[in-house]
């Protein structure tokens, strides 16, 4: 078997409150250590000028978006030191360090399958295809924590349109880079590699679906998915694949890494839904940095997507 049973994976994901609290203490320590390094070297990235060409670089000309929430933004240090990124580690504190030297340039994104125009785009030209917007979104992990992040990107539909999808393109599949020499997690069979996630075409075309290359006004840090990821705010976090190298259009529903690992826990749709418990109860969530659980909202509060699911039983199509 190449794939571990779902139960093996899930045991590493459970975050009881005591563990959570210890991690919070850890995060505070990490912030101090990070500050010391920054102070010592003055310039970010001075240690490895050839890698992560633009990680942390300021993005110019960012427009505000009407889709942004006015809720309190989660501190940068939490969002960059508490990550799910199994290509690097199943421990949330580890991707920040392990992804430090990950090479994000040169980087090509292939757009293919059921499209009129197959494209191979250098990531820096892809980024320039539309003007960057700041989208402050709630982001809900299926494990029960949530964050509010000022992502930078543009609607995925803008990119999809450039490839002119054919009528038979009913689904879109996103594939993360496969680079086991750089990604230690890919040398272990915790998930099927490369990481694959997917959306139905109308979901991908919804203006809320974001192709993302920055956050907090700067290029994405490696641990958050540099150089390019998607952010689908009404779905659980794992639908938002990081470090994408391929966008592929198909006529049938793609198999996804998480669904393969544990079908009862991770459905294809994975819309945030407090009424459907997957492996974890989904009724409440805890915002990073807060202690009082808050009720989870249907579609993570993004009611404007409800029309995509009219007539569907969302208990069956979890
Ligand atoms: N390639 C890849 N993408 C991924 C993951 C991953 O392990 N690998 N984890 C997912 C999960 S479970 C979550 S919650 C979000 C976390 O994004 P963040 O670290 O930027 O908060 O990334 C998603 N995208
Ligand atoms: Mo997640």
Coordinates of C-alpha atoms and ligand atoms in Angstrom, one line a residue:
X1 CA 0.0 0.0 0.0
X2 CA 1.3 3.4 -0.9
X3 CA -1.2 5.2 1.2
X4 CA -1.5 5.1 4.9
X5 CA -4.9 4.5 6.3
X6 CA -7.0 7.6 7.2
X7 CA -6.8 6.9 10.9
X8 CA -3.0 7.2 10.8
X9 CA -3.2 10.6 9.2
X10 CA -5.9 11.9 11.4
X11 CA -4.2 11.0 14.7
X12 CA -1.6 13.6 13.8
X13 CA -4.1 16.2 13.0
X14 CA -6.1 16.2 16.2
X15 CA -5.4 19.3 18.2
X16 CA -6.9 19.1 21.7
X17 CA -6.9 22.3 23.7
X18 CA -3.9 21.5 25.9
X19 CA -1.8 20.8 22.9
X20 CA -3.1 23.9 21.2
X21 CA -2.2 26.0 24.2
X22 CA 1.3 24.7 24.2
X23 CA 1.6 25.5 20.6
X24 CA 0.5 29.0 21.3
X25 CA 3.4 29.3 23.8
X26 CA 5.7 27.9 21.1
X27 CA 4.5 30.4 18.6
X28 CA 5.4 33.3 21.0
X29 CA 8.9 31.8 21.3
X30 CA 9.3 31.4 17.6
X31 CA 8.4 35.1 17.1
X32 CA 11.2 36.1 19.4
X33 CA 13.7 33.8 17.6
X34 CA 12.6 35.2 14.2
X35 CA 13.0 38.8 15.4
X36 CA 16.6 38.0 16.5
X37 CA 17.5 36.6 13.2
X38 CA 16.0 39.5 11.3
X39 CA 17.8 42.0 13.6
X40 CA 21.1 40.2 13.1
X41 CA 21.1 40.2 9.3
X42 CA 19.1 43.4 8.7
X43 CA 17.9 42.4 5.2
X44 CA 15.4 39.6 4.7
X45 CA 16.7 36.8 2.6
X46 CA 20.3 37.9 2.7
X47 CA 21.4 34.4 3.7
X48 CA 20.0 32.8 0.5
X49 CA 19.7 35.5 -2.2
X50 CA 19.2 32.9 -5.0
X51 CA 16.1 31.3 -3.7
X52 CA 12.6 32.5 -3.1
X53 CA 13.3 35.4 -5.4
X54 CA 10.3 37.4 -4.3
X55 CA 9.2 35.9 -1.0
X56 CA 8.4 38.8 1.4
X57 CA 8.8 41.4 -1.4
X58 CA 6.2 44.3 -1.4
X59 CA 3.5 44.0 -4.1
X60 CA 2.7 47.3 -5.8
X61 CA -0.7 48.6 -6.9
X62 CA -2.9 46.5 -4.7
X63 CA -6.6 47.4 -4.9
X64 CA -9.0 46.9 -2.0
X65 CA -11.8 44.4 -2.6
X66 CA -15.5 44.6 -1.8
X67 CA -15.3 40.9 -0.9
X68 CA -13.1 41.6 2.2
X69 CA -14.4 41.0 5.7
X70 CA -13.9 43.8 8.3
X71 CA -13.1 41.2 11.0
X72 CA -9.8 41.5 12.9
X73 CA -6.9 40.2 10.8
X74 CA -4.9 37.3 12.4
X75 CA -1.3 38.3 13.3
X76 CA 1.2 37.6 10.5
X77 CA 3.4 35.6 12.8
X78 CA 0.5 33.1 13.5
X79 CA -0.4 32.7 9.9
X80 CA 3.2 32.0 9.0
X81 CA 4.1 29.7 11.8
X82 CA 1.0 27.5 12.1
X83 CA 0.7 25.8 8.7
X84 CA -0.7 22.7 7.2
X85 CA 1.7 21.8 4.4
X86 CA 2.2 18.0 4.4
X87 CA 4.9 18.2 1.7
X88 CA 7.1 19.6 4.4
X89 CA 5.7 18.2 7.6
X90 CA 2.5 17.1 9.4
X91 CA 3.6 19.3 12.3
X92 CA 2.1 22.8 11.9
X93 CA 5.1 24.6 13.4
X94 CA 7.6 23.0 11.0
X95 CA 6.8 24.2 7.5
X96 CA 8.0 27.7 8.3
X97 CA 11.6 26.4 8.9
X98 CA 11.6 23.5 6.4
X99 CA 10.3 25.6 3.5
X100 CA 12.8 28.4 4.0
X101 CA 15.0 27.4 1.0
X102 CA 12.3 26.1 -1.2
X103 CA 12.9 27.3 -4.8
X104 CA 10.0 29.2 -6.2
X105 CA 11.8 30.6 -9.3
X106 CA 12.0 29.8 -12.1
X107 CA 8.4 28.4 -11.9
X108 CA 6.1 27.4 -14.8
X109 CA 2.3 26.8 -14.5
X110 CA 0.8 24.5 -17.1
X111 CA -2.9 25.0 -18.0
X112 CA -4.2 22.1 -20.1
X113 CA -6.9 19.5 -20.7
X114 CA -10.3 20.6 -22.0
X115 CA -9.3 24.1 -23.2
X116 CA -9.0 25.8 -26.5
X117 CA -5.7 27.4 -25.6
X118 CA -3.2 25.3 -23.7
X119 CA -0.9 27.6 -21.8
X120 CA 2.5 27.4 -20.1
X121 CA 3.0 30.5 -18.1
X122 CA 6.0 31.7 -16.2
X123 CA 4.6 32.5 -12.8
X124 CA 5.7 36.2 -12.9
X125 CA 3.8 36.7 -16.2
X126 CA 0.8 34.8 -14.8
X127 CA 0.8 37.2 -11.8
X128 CA 0.6 40.2 -14.1
X129 CA -2.4 39.0 -16.1
X130 CA -4.8 41.0 -13.9
X131 CA -4.4 43.7 -11.2
X132 CA -3.7 42.5 -7.7
X133 CA -6.5 42.8 -5.1
X134 CA -6.3 42.5 -1.3
X135 CA -9.0 40.0 -0.3
X136 CA -9.4 39.7 3.5
X137 CA -11.0 36.3 3.9
X138 CA -11.9 34.0 6.7
X139 CA -10.1 30.7 6.2
X140 CA -11.4 27.6 8.0
X141 CA -9.4 24.5 8.5
X142 CA -11.4 21.2 8.7
X143 CA -9.5 20.6 12.0
X144 CA -11.4 23.4 13.7
X145 CA -9.2 26.4 13.7
X146 CA -9.6 29.5 11.6
X147 CA -7.7 32.6 10.6
X148 CA -8.5 36.0 8.8
X149 CA -5.9 36.7 6.2
X150 CA -5.4 39.7 3.8
X151 CA -4.5 37.6 0.7
X152 CA -3.3 39.2 -2.5
X153 CA -4.4 37.9 -5.8
X154 CA -7.2 38.1 -8.4
X155 CA -10.2 36.1 -9.3
X156 CA -9.3 32.6 -10.6
X157 CA -11.9 33.2 -13.3
X158 CA -9.6 35.8 -14.9
X159 CA -6.9 33.2 -15.4
X160 CA -9.3 30.5 -16.5
X161 CA -10.8 32.7 -19.2
X162 CA -7.3 33.1 -20.8
X163 CA -7.3 29.4 -21.6
X164 CA -10.8 29.4 -23.1
X165 CA -12.2 26.2 -21.6
X166 CA -14.3 24.0 -23.8
X167 CA -17.9 23.2 -23.1
X168 CA -16.9 19.7 -21.8
X169 CA -14.7 21.3 -19.1
X170 CA -16.9 20.5 -16.1
X171 CA -14.1 20.3 -13.4
X172 CA -10.8 21.8 -12.8
X173 CA -7.9 20.0 -11.0
X174 CA -5.0 21.8 -9.3
X175 CA -1.7 20.0 -8.9
X176 CA 1.1 20.9 -6.4
X177 CA 4.7 20.6 -7.4
X178 CA 6.4 17.2 -6.9
X179 CA 9.9 17.8 -5.6
X180 CA 10.8 15.2 -3.0
X181 CA 14.4 16.5 -2.9
X182 CA 13.2 19.8 -1.6
X183 CA 10.0 18.6 0.3
X184 CA 10.8 16.1 3.0
X185 CA 7.2 15.2 3.5
X186 CA 7.0 13.8 0.0
X187 CA 9.5 11.2 0.9
X188 CA 6.9 9.7 3.2
X189 CA 3.6 8.2 2.1
X190 CA 1.3 10.3 4.3
X191 CA -0.7 11.4 1.2
X192 CA -0.7 10.5 -2.4
X193 CA 1.8 12.8 -4.1
X194 CA 1.7 15.1 -5.8
X195 CA -1.1 16.8 -3.9
X196 CA -4.2 17.2 -6.1
X197 CA -7.3 19.1 -5.4
X198 CA -10.3 20.0 -7.5
X199 CA -13.4 22.2 -8.0
X200 CA -16.5 22.0 -10.2
X201 CA -16.2 24.5 -13.0
X202 CA -18.9 26.9 -11.7
X203 CA -17.2 26.9 -8.3
X204 CA -13.9 27.8 -9.9
X205 CA -15.5 30.6 -11.9
X206 CA -17.2 32.2 -8.8
X207 CA -15.6 35.6 -8.2
X208 CA -14.7 34.7 -4.6
X209 CA -12.3 31.9 -5.8
X210 CA -8.9 33.5 -5.7
X211 CA -5.6 32.8 -7.4
X212 CA -3.2 34.0 -4.8
X213 CA 0.4 35.1 -4.8
X214 CA 0.7 37.3 -1.8
X215 CA -0.5 38.2 1.7
X216 CA -0.2 41.2 4.1
X217 CA 0.9 43.3 1.0
X218 CA 3.9 41.1 0.2
X219 CA 4.7 38.0 -1.9
X220 CA 3.6 34.8 -0.3
X221 CA 6.0 33.2 2.2
X222 CA 7.0 29.7 1.1
X223 CA 5.1 28.0 3.9
X224 CA 1.8 29.6 2.8
X225 CA 2.1 28.3 -0.7
X226 CA 4.5 30.4 -2.7
X227 CA 4.8 31.2 -5.5
X228 CA 1.1 30.5 -6.3
X229 CA -1.9 28.9 -4.6
X230 CA -5.6 29.1 -4.7
X231 CA -7.9 30.3 -1.9
X232 CA -11.5 29.1 -1.8
X233 CA -12.9 30.8 1.2
X234 CA -16.2 28.9 1.5
X235 CA -14.5 25.5 1.6
X236 CA -12.3 23.8 4.2
X237 CA -8.6 24.8 4.0
X238 CA -7.4 21.7 2.3
X239 CA -9.3 22.6 -1.0
X240 CA -6.9 25.6 -1.3
X241 CA -3.8 23.9 -2.8
X242 CA -0.4 25.5 -2.5
X243 CA 2.6 25.7 -4.9
X244 CA 0.5 24.9 -8.0
X245 CA 2.3 23.8 -11.2
X246 CA -0.7 22.6 -13.2
X247 CA -4.3 23.6 -13.7
X248 CA -6.1 20.9 -15.7
X249 CA -9.7 20.9 -17.1
X250 CA -11.7 17.6 -17.3
X251 CA -15.1 16.4 -18.0
X252 CA -15.2 14.1 -14.9
X253 CA -14.8 14.7 -11.2
X254 CA -11.1 14.5 -10.3
X255 CA -9.8 12.2 -7.6
X256 CA -8.2 14.3 -4.9
X257 CA -5.4 13.5 -2.4
X258 CA -7.5 13.9 0.7
X259 CA -10.5 12.1 -0.6
X260 CA -8.2 9.2 -1.6
X261 CA -6.7 9.2 1.9
X262 CA -10.0 9.0 3.8
X263 CA -13.2 9.2 1.7
X264 CA -15.7 9.4 4.7
X265 CA -13.8 12.3 6.2
X266 CA -12.9 14.4 3.1
X267 CA -15.5 14.7 0.4
X268 CA -15.0 16.3 -2.9
X269 CA -17.1 19.4 -2.1
X270 CA -15.9 20.1 1.5
X271 CA -18.0 23.2 1.8
X272 CA -17.8 24.6 5.3
X273 CA -21.0 23.3 6.9
X274 CA -21.6 23.4 10.7
X275 CA -24.4 20.8 10.2
X276 CA -22.3 18.1 8.8
X277 CA -19.6 16.6 11.0
X278 CA -16.7 15.0 9.0
X279 CA -14.1 13.3 11.1
X280 CA -14.1 16.3 13.4
X281 CA -17.2 18.1 14.7
X282 CA -17.7 21.2 12.5
X283 CA -20.1 23.2 14.7
X284 CA -17.5 25.4 16.3
X285 CA -14.1 26.8 15.5
X286 CA -11.3 28.6 17.3
X287 CA -9.7 31.6 15.7
X288 CA -5.9 31.5 16.1
X289 CA -5.0 33.8 19.0
X290 CA -8.4 33.5 20.6
X291 CA -9.6 31.1 23.2
X292 CA -13.4 31.2 23.1
X293 CA -14.8 28.9 20.4
X294 CA -17.1 30.6 18.0
X295 CA -19.9 29.0 16.0
X296 CA -19.0 28.0 12.4
X297 CA -21.1 29.6 9.7
X298 CA -22.6 27.9 6.7
X299 CA -20.3 28.3 3.7
X300 CA -17.9 30.0 6.2
X301 CA -20.3 33.0 6.0
X302 CA -20.0 33.4 2.3
X303 CA -23.7 33.1 1.5
X304 CA -23.3 34.4 -2.0
X305 CA -22.2 30.9 -3.1
X306 CA -25.4 29.2 -1.9
X307 CA -26.8 29.4 -5.4
X308 CA -24.1 27.0 -6.7
X309 CA -25.6 24.2 -4.7
X310 CA -29.4 24.7 -5.2
X311 CA -31.1 21.4 -5.3
X312 CA -28.1 19.4 -3.9
X313 CA -28.2 17.5 -0.7
X314 CA -25.2 18.9 1.1
X315 CA -25.2 16.1 3.7
X316 CA -24.6 13.6 0.9
X317 CA -22.3 15.9 -1.1
X318 CA -20.1 16.8 1.9
Ligands
LIG1 N1 0.0 21.4 -1.4 C1 -0.6 21.5 -0.3 N2 -1.6 22.4 -0.2 C2 -2.3 22.6 1.0 C3 -2.0 21.7 2.1 C4 -1.0 20.8 2.0 O1 -0.6 20.0 2.9 N3 -0.3 20.7 0.8 N4 -2.7 21.9 3.3 C5 -4.1 22.5 3.1 C6 -4.7 22.7 4.4 S1 -5.3 21.4 5.3 C7 -4.9 24.0 4.9 S2 -5.8 24.3 6.3 C8 -4.3 25.2 4.2 C9 -3.4 26.0 5.1 O2 -3.0 27.2 4.5 P1 -2.0 28.2 5.3 O3 -0.9 27.4 5.9 O4 -1.6 29.2 4.4 O5 -2.9 28.7 6.4 O6 -3.5 24.8 3.1 C10 -4.0 23.7 2.3 N5 -3.2 23.5 1.1
LIG2 MO1 -6.8 22.2 6.8

